Amino acid sequence: MDGGAEQDPRRSALLPALVAGVLVAAVFAASGFIRGTFPFGSLSRSTNDLGTQYIPFFAHLCDVLHGRAQGDLLFNWQSAFGVGFLADYGVDLGSPLSLLVGLFPRDQIDLAVYVITVLKLSLAAAAMAVLLLKMSPGPRWVAAILGASYGVCGWAIDDGAYVPMWLDGLIALPMFFLVAEWSLRRTNRLLSVLVVAVFWVSNFYTAYMATIAAGLYLIARVLTSDLTWWLRLRGVVRHGIAFVLGIALAGPILLPIFAANDDATPSPSGIFTPSPVDIFLSRLLPLSEGVGRTASLYVGTAALLLALTLPFNKFVPIRTKLVWIVTTAAIALSFRWTPTQEMWHGFDTPNGSQYREAFVLCGVLIVVAWISVAARVPGPLALLGGGALLAVIAVLSDGSPLLTDHAMTVLIASGAVTIAALGTIWVVRRFAAGRRVKWPIAAAFAVVMAVVAVETTWTAVVTDEERAKLLSSSVPPWNQHQTERSEAIQGANAWPQYRADPGTSVTPNDPMLLGGQGAGLYSSLLPYSVNQTLTGLGFGWTGYGRASDDLEHPVTDAIFSIGARMHLEAGGKETITRSQVPPLVTVRRRLGATAASNAFVAQERLLGTQVYEVPEYRGSKSITGGDVKLVGRCTPGTTAFLHQPRVSGAARLTDGEQWHELTASRRPGINTNSEMVRLGTVPASGVVSAEIKFSGSPSGITATGALGCLDEQRLAKAVRMLRLSGATDVEVGGHSISATLPPGTQGYAVIAVPKLPGWKCSAGGGKAQTPRDYGGLVAVQLTGNADRIDCTYTPPGLRRGLALGAVAAAITLGLVLFGRLRRSRR
């Protein structure tokens, strides 16, 4: 129990890994129980992107696995009127653990994500415990304690717990360090490549950070190794080959992600400003919180204390001390210099959390702690030296606004108890030489483990509480209301005869969460062309254009074949409205220009008929409730709409009762865009008087094209004509669509699906070609007597990725067989 070399290192690592994983699960569950968050209470865990993005994506994956989704792993018919899904899968759901969502009932999607999150935290802790014992033999219970400290480090709880895809990087870091160990020992060549491939598929973003860290780890291990320089060089080469082949093996996922990222809606880069030293250091301490603002570096007082004993531990060789002190300091300083901080994020400073790489330093601190304790538990001088450094950090951090109540009390108590327990172990071992004294040592280790459990649980509670205040937006877990909404939209669903739109009232990803098909999609990979198409038609968006909102509008409903739509009334009651719309595939005799001066003209171009009056108007200062009044003239009885995409505030018809929200903002840059709003019926006088009040600075009013008056009768006639000439039958596969057209049809078949790279279409069984772009939609030219079209979507980069992966697999297999052949000849 008190450590030392073991006869079977692999077997010896099993128990510490299990203890570390179980302890982490217990801490995370206990913190949720104390806070009263799901699944232990009524408070939602789904803060920020967890509720609005990741849980809907997990729900869609569950539907794909069970064959309930409209789409497959390559394409998503439900969101943004039809977009690729493979890249989103690779970014958000690539971990093999994500497939566990298929084992849970659909209405337990929040529980599924919670369980997957706990498993990732536990696996990270277990992997770290295994790594430590692989590095060098040492006290197994210390390995378990340090593994647990890593699994619930500040970054894991503060940054990763509500972004579950990042937690794959938390597991990848110790696994990549293991790859470095295998490379130096010239073992597990195939396993090394597979480990790299799995985690680059799971989440390439954090795997990239872990890969850089693994390189630094390897350099440190090479510099402190006793191997000959030739063997060290061979280890470095093996390590590089493992990562090159592993990343190449992940090509079928990575290349589509990179292609999708190139086509995605851009967002402004963040501006990095290093936090003051006192605030930076305070994040090493318990009960500190600063999600997104500072680096979450907390690893527990016990682990930090052990790491700080390294400079004073006489049992650690001086070269090892210097290498690891310099490595740790260099990584910490890299978080504070803009060029290196950008390097950690792929040279693109994020506009959200700016220290997403903090788990790297957490892992290195754990490794340093192990190096100090592995050979022998630090003696009194080392413990006092580490305690003194810890006191210096506490003094420098004093006054940091990120330290919550009782932080210093917990630090002092944990540090004192840990020093006393480790000192007890040192005393027992020193004065009981030659005698087997187990129970005092076991009790001391148990005390340290209890300190870690209590402190990390308390810190997790405080962290979650403070984060919930800072990131106040959250989505409630699946409940009876969600079930009723899902059942309502499924009851109205007749895909692909028409779309049944659930709206975006719960999340921007309601089509995936609740079912149906609509405009809603929140994804960092939302294609820019889709954003431009929808924006041009009057749709709104948030998140710098990465979250498209629904638009309730009769013209866009006709364009996109939305025949059923769900509305939420007061009290959460859902109602379904239905309308006659053209089929998903319509026919145009010719394709005219689709460039438009305003959203009303853009809608008419895609509809193929003029249905609006777009009047000239004059503006003046309002005296009846708004700030500005726009006045124009339209035919009485038509329906007035306002499109002011860059205005933040509200609008109404003069003397109207209801204000309609305009949601544009600039925090920073253009963060949200206002959708087109329905003002009401044009009065008998024909005067359209629209009032606008601003919620911020009065800006964004356009000189022309803000008002449009819709003739409902013209729209109804246009819909009838499109229904008569459109497809008689539409069939949709996972990533394909086919349509049968009336005999003798000529011109172009227009599919109400965004025109994206990857579509190939044929008419009448002819050769598949890239379709035309008609105002952002897919258009297929009908040649001869073609009365059928067939289109298939292939994610850009997939074929090249498959080829790259196949080459990497062949090379890997060849290297493995060659190595076995050489060994067999010896």
PDB file of N, CA and C in Angstrom, residues 170 497 667:
ATOM      1  N   LEU A 170      -9.326  16.278 -22.077  1.00  0.00           N
ATOM      2  CA  LEU A 170      -8.891  15.954 -20.718  1.00  0.00           C
ATOM      3  C   LEU A 170      -8.420  14.505 -20.637  1.00  0.00           C
ATOM      4  N   GLN A 497     -43.356  15.420 -47.793  1.00  0.00           N
ATOM      5  CA  GLN A 497     -44.412  16.138 -48.507  1.00  0.00           C
ATOM      6  C   GLN A 497     -44.329  17.636 -48.223  1.00  0.00           C
ATOM      7  N   ARG A 667     -22.037  43.330 -29.701  1.00  0.00           N
ATOM      8  CA  ARG A 667     -21.306  43.074 -28.449  1.00  0.00           C
ATOM      9  C   ARG A 667     -20.372  41.870 -28.583  1.00  0.00           C
TER      10      ARG A 667
END
